[in-house]
mmCIF file of C-alpha atoms and ligand atoms in Angstrom:
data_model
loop_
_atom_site.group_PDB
_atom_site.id
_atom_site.type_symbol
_atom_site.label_atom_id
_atom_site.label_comp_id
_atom_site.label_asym_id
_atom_site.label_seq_id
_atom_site.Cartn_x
_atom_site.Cartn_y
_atom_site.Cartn_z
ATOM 1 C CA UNK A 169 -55.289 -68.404 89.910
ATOM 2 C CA UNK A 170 -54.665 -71.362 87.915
ATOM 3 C CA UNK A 171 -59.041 -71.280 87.164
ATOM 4 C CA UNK A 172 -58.867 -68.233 86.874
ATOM 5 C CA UNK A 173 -56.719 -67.766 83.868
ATOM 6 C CA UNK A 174 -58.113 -71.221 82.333
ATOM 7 C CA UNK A 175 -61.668 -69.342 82.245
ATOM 8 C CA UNK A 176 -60.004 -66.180 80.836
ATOM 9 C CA UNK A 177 -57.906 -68.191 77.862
ATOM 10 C CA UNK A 178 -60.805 -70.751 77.410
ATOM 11 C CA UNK A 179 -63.575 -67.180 76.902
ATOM 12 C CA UNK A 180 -61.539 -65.387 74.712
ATOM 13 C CA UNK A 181 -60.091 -68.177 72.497
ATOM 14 C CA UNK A 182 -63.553 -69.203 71.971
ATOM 15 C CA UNK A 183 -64.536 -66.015 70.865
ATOM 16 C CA UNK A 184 -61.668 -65.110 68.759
ATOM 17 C CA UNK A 185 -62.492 -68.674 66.672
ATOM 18 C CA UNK A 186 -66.408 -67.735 66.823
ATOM 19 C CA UNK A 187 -65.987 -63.882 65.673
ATOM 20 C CA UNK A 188 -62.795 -64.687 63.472
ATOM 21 C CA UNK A 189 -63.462 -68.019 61.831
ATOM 22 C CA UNK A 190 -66.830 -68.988 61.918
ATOM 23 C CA UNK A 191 -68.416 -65.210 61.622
ATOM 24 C CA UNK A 192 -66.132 -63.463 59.600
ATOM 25 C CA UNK A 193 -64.105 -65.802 57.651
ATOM 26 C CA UNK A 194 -67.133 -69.299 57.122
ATOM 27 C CA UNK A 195 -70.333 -66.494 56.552
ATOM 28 C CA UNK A 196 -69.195 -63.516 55.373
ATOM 29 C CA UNK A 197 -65.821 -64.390 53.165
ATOM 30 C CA UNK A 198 -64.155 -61.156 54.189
ATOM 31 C CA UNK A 199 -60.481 -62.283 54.015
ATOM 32 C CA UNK A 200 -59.384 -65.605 52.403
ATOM 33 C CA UNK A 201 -56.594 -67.629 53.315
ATOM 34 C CA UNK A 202 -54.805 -70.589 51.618
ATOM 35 C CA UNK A 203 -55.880 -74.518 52.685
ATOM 36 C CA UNK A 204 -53.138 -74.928 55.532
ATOM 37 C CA UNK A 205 -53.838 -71.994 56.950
ATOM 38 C CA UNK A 206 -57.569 -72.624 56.786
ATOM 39 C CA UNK A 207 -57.025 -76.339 57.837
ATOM 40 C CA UNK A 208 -55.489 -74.858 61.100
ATOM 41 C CA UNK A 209 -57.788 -72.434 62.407
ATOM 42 C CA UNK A 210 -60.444 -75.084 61.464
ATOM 43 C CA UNK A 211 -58.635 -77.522 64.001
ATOM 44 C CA UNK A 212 -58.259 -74.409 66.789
ATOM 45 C CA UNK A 213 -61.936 -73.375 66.374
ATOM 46 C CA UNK A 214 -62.187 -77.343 67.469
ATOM 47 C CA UNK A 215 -59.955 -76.942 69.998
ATOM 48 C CA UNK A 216 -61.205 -73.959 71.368
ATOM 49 C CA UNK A 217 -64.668 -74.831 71.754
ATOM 50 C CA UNK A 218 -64.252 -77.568 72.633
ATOM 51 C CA UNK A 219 -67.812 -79.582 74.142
ATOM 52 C CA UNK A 220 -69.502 -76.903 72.277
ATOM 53 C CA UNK A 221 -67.878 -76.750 68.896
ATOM 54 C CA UNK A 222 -69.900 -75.395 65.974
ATOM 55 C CA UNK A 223 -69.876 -76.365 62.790
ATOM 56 C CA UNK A 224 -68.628 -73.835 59.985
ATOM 57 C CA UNK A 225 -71.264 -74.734 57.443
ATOM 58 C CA UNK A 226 -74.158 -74.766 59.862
ATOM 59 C CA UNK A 227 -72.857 -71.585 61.036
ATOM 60 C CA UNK A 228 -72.333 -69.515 57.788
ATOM 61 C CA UNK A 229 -76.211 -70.987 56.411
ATOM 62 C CA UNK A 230 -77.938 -69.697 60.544
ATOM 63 C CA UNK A 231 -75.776 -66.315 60.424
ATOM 64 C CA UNK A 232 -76.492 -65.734 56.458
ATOM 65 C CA UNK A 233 -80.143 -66.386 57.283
ATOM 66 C CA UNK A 234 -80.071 -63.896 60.377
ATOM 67 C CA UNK A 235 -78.776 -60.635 58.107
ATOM 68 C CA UNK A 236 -81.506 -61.717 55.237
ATOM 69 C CA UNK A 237 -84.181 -61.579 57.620
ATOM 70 C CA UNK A 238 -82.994 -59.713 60.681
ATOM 71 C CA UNK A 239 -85.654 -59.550 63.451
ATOM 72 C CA UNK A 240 -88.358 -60.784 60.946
ATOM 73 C CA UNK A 241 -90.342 -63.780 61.996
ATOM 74 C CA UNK A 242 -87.789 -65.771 59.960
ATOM 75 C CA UNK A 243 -84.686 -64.870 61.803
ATOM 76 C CA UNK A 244 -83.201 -67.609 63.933
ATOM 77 C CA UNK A 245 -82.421 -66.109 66.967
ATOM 78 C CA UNK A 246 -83.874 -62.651 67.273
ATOM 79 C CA UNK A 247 -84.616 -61.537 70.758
ATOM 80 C CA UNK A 248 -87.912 -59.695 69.493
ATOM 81 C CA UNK A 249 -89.429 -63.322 69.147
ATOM 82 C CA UNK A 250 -88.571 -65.115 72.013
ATOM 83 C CA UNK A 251 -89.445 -64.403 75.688
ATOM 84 C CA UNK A 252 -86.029 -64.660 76.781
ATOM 85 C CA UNK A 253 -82.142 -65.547 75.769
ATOM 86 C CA UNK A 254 -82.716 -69.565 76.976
ATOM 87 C CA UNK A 255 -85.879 -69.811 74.519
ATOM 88 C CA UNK A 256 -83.726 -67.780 72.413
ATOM 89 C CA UNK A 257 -81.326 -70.234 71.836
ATOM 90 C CA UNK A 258 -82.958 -72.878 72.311
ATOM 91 C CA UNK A 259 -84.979 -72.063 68.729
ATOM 92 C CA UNK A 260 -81.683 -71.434 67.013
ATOM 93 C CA UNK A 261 -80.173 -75.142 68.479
ATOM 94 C CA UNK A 262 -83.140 -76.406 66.716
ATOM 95 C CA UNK A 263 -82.557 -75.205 63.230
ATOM 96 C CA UNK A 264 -79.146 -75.482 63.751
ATOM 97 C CA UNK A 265 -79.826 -78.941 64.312
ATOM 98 C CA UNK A 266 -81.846 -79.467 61.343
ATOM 99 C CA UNK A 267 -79.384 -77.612 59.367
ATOM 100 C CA UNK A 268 -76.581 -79.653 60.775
ATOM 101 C CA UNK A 269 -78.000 -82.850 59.734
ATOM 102 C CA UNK A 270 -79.308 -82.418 56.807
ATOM 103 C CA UNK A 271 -82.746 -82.154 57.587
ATOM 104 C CA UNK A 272 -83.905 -79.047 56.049
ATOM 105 C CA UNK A 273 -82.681 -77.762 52.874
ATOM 106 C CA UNK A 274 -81.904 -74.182 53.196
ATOM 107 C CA UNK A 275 -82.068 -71.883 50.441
ATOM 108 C CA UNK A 276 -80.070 -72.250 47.537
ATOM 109 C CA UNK A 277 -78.556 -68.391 48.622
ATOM 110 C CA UNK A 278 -77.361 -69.438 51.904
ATOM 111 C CA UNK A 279 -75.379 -72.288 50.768
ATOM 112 C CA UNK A 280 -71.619 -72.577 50.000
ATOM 113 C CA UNK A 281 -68.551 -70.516 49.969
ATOM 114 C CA UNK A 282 -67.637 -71.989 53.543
ATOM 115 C CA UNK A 283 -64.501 -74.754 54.895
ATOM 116 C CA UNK A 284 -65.586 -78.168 54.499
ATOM 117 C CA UNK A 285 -63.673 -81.066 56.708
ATOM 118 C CA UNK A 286 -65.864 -84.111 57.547
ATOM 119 C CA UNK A 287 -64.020 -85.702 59.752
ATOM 120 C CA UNK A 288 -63.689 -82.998 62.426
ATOM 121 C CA UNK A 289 -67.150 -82.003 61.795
ATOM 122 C CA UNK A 290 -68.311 -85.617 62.619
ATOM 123 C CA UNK A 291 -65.817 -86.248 65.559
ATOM 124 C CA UNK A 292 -66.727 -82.290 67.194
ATOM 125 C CA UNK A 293 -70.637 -83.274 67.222
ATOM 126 C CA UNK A 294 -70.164 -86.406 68.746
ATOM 127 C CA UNK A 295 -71.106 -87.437 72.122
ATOM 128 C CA UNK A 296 -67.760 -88.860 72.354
ATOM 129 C CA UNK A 297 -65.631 -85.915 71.844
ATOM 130 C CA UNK A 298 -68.358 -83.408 73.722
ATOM 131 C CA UNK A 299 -68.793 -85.497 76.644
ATOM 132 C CA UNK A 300 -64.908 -86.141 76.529
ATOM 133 C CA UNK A 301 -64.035 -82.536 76.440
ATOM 134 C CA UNK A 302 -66.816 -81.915 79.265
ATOM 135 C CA UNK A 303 -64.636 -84.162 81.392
ATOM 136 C CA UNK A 304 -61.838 -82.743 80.816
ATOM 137 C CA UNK A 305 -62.494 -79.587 81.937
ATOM 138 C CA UNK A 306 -64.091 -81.328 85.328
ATOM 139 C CA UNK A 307 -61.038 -83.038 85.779
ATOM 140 C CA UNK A 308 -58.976 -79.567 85.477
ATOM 141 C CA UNK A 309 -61.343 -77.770 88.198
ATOM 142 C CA UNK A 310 -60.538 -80.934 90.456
ATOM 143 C CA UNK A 311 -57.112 -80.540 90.193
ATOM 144 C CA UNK A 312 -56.468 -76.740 90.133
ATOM 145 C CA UNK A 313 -59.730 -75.481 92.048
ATOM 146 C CA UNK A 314 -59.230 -73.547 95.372
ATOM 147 C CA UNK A 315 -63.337 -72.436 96.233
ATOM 148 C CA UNK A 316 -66.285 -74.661 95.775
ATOM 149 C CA UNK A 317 -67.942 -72.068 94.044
ATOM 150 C CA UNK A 318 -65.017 -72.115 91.067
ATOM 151 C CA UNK A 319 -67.359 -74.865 90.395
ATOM 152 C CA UNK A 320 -70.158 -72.806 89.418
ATOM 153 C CA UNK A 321 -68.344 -71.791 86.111
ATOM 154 C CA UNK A 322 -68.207 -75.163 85.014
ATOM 155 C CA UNK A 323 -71.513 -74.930 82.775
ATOM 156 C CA UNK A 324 -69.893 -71.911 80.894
ATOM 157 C CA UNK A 325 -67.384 -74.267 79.745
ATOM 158 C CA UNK A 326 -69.746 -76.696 78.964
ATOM 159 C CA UNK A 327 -71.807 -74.153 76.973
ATOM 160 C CA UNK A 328 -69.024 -71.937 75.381
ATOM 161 C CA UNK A 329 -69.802 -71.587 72.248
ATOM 162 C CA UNK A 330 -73.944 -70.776 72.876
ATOM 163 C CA UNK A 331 -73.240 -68.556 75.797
ATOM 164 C CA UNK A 332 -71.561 -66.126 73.435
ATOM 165 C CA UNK A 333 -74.649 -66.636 70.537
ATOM 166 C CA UNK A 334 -76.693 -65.840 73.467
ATOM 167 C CA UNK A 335 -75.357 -62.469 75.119
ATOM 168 C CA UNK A 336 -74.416 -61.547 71.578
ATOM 169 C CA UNK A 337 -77.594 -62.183 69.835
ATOM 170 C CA UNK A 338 -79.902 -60.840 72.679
ATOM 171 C CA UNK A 339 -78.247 -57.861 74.122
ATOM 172 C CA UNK A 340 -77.080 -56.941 70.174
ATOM 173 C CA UNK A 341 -80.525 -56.578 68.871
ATOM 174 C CA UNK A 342 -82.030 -55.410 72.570
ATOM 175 C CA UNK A 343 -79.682 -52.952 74.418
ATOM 176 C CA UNK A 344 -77.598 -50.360 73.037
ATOM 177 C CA UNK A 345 -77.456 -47.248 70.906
ATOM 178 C CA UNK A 346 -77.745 -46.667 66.794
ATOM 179 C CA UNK A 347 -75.133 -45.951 64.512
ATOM 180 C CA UNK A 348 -77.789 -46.483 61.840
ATOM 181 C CA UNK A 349 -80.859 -47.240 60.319
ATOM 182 C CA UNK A 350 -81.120 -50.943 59.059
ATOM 183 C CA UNK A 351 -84.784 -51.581 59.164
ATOM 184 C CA UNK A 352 -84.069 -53.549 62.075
ATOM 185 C CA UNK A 353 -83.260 -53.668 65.884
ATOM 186 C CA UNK A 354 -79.888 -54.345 65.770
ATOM 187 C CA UNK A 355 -77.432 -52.032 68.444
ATOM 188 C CA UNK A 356 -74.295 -51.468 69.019
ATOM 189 C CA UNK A 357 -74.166 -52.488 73.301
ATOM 190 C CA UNK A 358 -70.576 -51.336 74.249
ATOM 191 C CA UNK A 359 -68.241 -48.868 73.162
ATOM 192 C CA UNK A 360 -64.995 -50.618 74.054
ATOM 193 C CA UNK A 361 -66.000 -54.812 72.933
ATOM 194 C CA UNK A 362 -63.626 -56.006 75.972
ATOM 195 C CA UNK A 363 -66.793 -58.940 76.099
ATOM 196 C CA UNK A 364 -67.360 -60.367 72.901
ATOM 197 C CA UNK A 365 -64.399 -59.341 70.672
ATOM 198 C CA UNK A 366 -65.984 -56.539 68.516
ATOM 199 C CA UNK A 367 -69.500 -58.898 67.802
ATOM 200 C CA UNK A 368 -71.785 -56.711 69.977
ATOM 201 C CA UNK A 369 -71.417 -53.780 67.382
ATOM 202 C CA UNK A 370 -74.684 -55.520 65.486
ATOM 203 C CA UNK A 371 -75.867 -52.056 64.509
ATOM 204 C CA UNK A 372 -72.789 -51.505 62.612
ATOM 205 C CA UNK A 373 -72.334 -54.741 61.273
ATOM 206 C CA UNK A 374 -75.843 -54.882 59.642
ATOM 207 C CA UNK A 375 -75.239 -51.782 58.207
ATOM 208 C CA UNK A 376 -71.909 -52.857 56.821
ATOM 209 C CA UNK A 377 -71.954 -56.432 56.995
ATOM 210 C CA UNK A 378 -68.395 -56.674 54.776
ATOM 211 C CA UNK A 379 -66.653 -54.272 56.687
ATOM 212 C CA UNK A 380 -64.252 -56.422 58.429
ATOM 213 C CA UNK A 381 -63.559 -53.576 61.562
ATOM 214 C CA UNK A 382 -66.601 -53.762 63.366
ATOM 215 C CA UNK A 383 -66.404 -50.440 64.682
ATOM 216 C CA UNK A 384 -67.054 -47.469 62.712
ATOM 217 C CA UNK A 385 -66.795 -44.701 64.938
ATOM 218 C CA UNK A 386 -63.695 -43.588 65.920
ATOM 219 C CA UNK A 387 -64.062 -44.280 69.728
ATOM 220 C CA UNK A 388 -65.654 -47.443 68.879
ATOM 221 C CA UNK A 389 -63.043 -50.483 69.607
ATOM 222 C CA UNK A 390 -63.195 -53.842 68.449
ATOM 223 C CA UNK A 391 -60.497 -55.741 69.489
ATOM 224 C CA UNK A 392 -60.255 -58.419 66.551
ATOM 225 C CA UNK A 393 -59.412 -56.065 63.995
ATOM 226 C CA UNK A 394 -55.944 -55.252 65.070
ATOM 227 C CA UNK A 395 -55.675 -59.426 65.309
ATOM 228 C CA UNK A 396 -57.273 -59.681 61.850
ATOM 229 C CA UNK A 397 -54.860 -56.680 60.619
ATOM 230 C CA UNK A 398 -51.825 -58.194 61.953
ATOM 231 C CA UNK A 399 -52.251 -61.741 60.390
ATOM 232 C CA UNK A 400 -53.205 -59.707 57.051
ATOM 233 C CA UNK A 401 -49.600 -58.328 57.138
ATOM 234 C CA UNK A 402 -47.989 -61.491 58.320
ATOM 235 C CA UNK A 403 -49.505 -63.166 55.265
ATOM 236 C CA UNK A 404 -51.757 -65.712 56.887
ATOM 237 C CA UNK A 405 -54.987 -63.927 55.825
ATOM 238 C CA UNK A 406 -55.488 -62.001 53.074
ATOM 239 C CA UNK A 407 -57.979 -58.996 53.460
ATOM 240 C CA UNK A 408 -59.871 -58.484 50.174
ATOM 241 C CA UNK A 409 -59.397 -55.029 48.461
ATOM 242 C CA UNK A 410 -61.588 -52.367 49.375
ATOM 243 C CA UNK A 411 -63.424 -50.977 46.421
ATOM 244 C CA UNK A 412 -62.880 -47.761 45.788
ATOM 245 C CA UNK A 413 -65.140 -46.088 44.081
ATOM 246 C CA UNK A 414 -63.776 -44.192 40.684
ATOM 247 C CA UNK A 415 -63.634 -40.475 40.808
ATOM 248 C CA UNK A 416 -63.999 -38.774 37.443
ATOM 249 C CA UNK A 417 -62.046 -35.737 37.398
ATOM 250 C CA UNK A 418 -62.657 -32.818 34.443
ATOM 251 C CA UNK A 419 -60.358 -31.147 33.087
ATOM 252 C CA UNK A 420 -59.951 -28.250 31.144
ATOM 253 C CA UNK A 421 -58.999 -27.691 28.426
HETATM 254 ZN ZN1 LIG B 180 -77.375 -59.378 64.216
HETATM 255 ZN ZN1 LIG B 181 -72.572 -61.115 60.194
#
């Protein structure tokens, strides 16, 4: 039991950081929040993905690139270009990489607008703290698992963070219906985002990559938005204004 709710809180509090913080908040901007708050959720995206944390900036720069060339040749991880999700990612861990560290300069368009904190940045792509946090979680299955093959799920730990880039990067430009034309493959994969916390709605998203509810439909669920929604009205977040657009009305004289 005790494994089994450590994989469940350890899944979806990786996803909430990846969908709310790094996707939605570092890339895309669509709320803001003041430097506490922001400070915070930087430290629980840490936290939460622990031996697989990813870096805000390297994140925002990869996931701008992916919407300005979106299953092109130039996209980082776009399943069209790849023989399968391991090659997949393996590409994008390689210009992450050299994105990471400095050793390609990305287009000017790509670049800023995203949290900065060097420290954590430094001590989350460490060996130290990765191989630390790897432990850790060995240590827990020792102590709390009841099956040997508990065991089995250790590498999802491990790989947190890229396991959900994977399923949502392949099966949301791969499997699924269309909301809309983009020009590209993206698809929305699941009605009700129970997996990936609203991120395998890629057709929607590419359509309307501001919109911060990532279903559009009204049977179409993603389950951050009520999150997002309630911290907007707690006053952690602040959701930007929707533009509305101005409606000229004539009247008689
Ligand atoms: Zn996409
Ligand atoms: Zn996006």
């Amino acid at each position: 039991m005790a494994i089994l709710i450590f994989f469940v809180l350890h899944w979806y509090l990786s996803l909430f950081v990846q969908t709310f913080f790094l996707h939605r908040y570092a890339a895309h901007k669509m709320f803001t929040m003041n430097p506490f708050w922001e400070k915070a959720f930087y430290l629980l995206t840490y936290l939460a993905q622990g031996s697989s944390f990813l870096s805000p900036r390297a994140y925002a720069i990869l996931h701008r690139m992916h919407h300005a060339f979106s299953d092109t040749e130039r996209d980082p991880h776009s399943p069209h270009y790849s023989n399968n999700a391991f090659t997949m990612m393996w590409k994008t861990k390689n210009i992450y990489n050299d994105v990471l560290n400095h050793r390609v300069e990305p287009e000017r368009r790509f670049e800023g607008n995203y949290p900065m904190w060097p420290a954590l940045e430094k001590l989350g792509d460490s060996y130290f703290s990765r191989i630390g946090w790897g432990v850790a979680y060995v240590l827990f299955y020792i102590a709390f698992a009841t099956q040997w093959w508990m065991f089995l799920l250790l590498p999802l730990h491990f790989l947190m963070g890229p396991v959900h880039g994977a399923i949502v990067n392949w099966s949301g430009h791969k499997y699924g219906y269309q909301n809309f034309d983009n020009n590209d493959k993206s698809r929305n994969s699941l009605f009700f985002d129970f997996l990936t916390g609203g991120e395998l709605f890629q057709n929607n998203h590419h359509k309307l990559p501001n919109r911060v509810n990532f279903g559009v439909k009204w049977w179409e669920v993603d389950p951050t938005w009520p999150v997002i929604w309630t911290l907007d009205k707690l006053s952690i977040i602040k959701l930007k204004p929707v533009k509305v657009k101005a409606v000229r009305t004539k009247v008689n004289a």
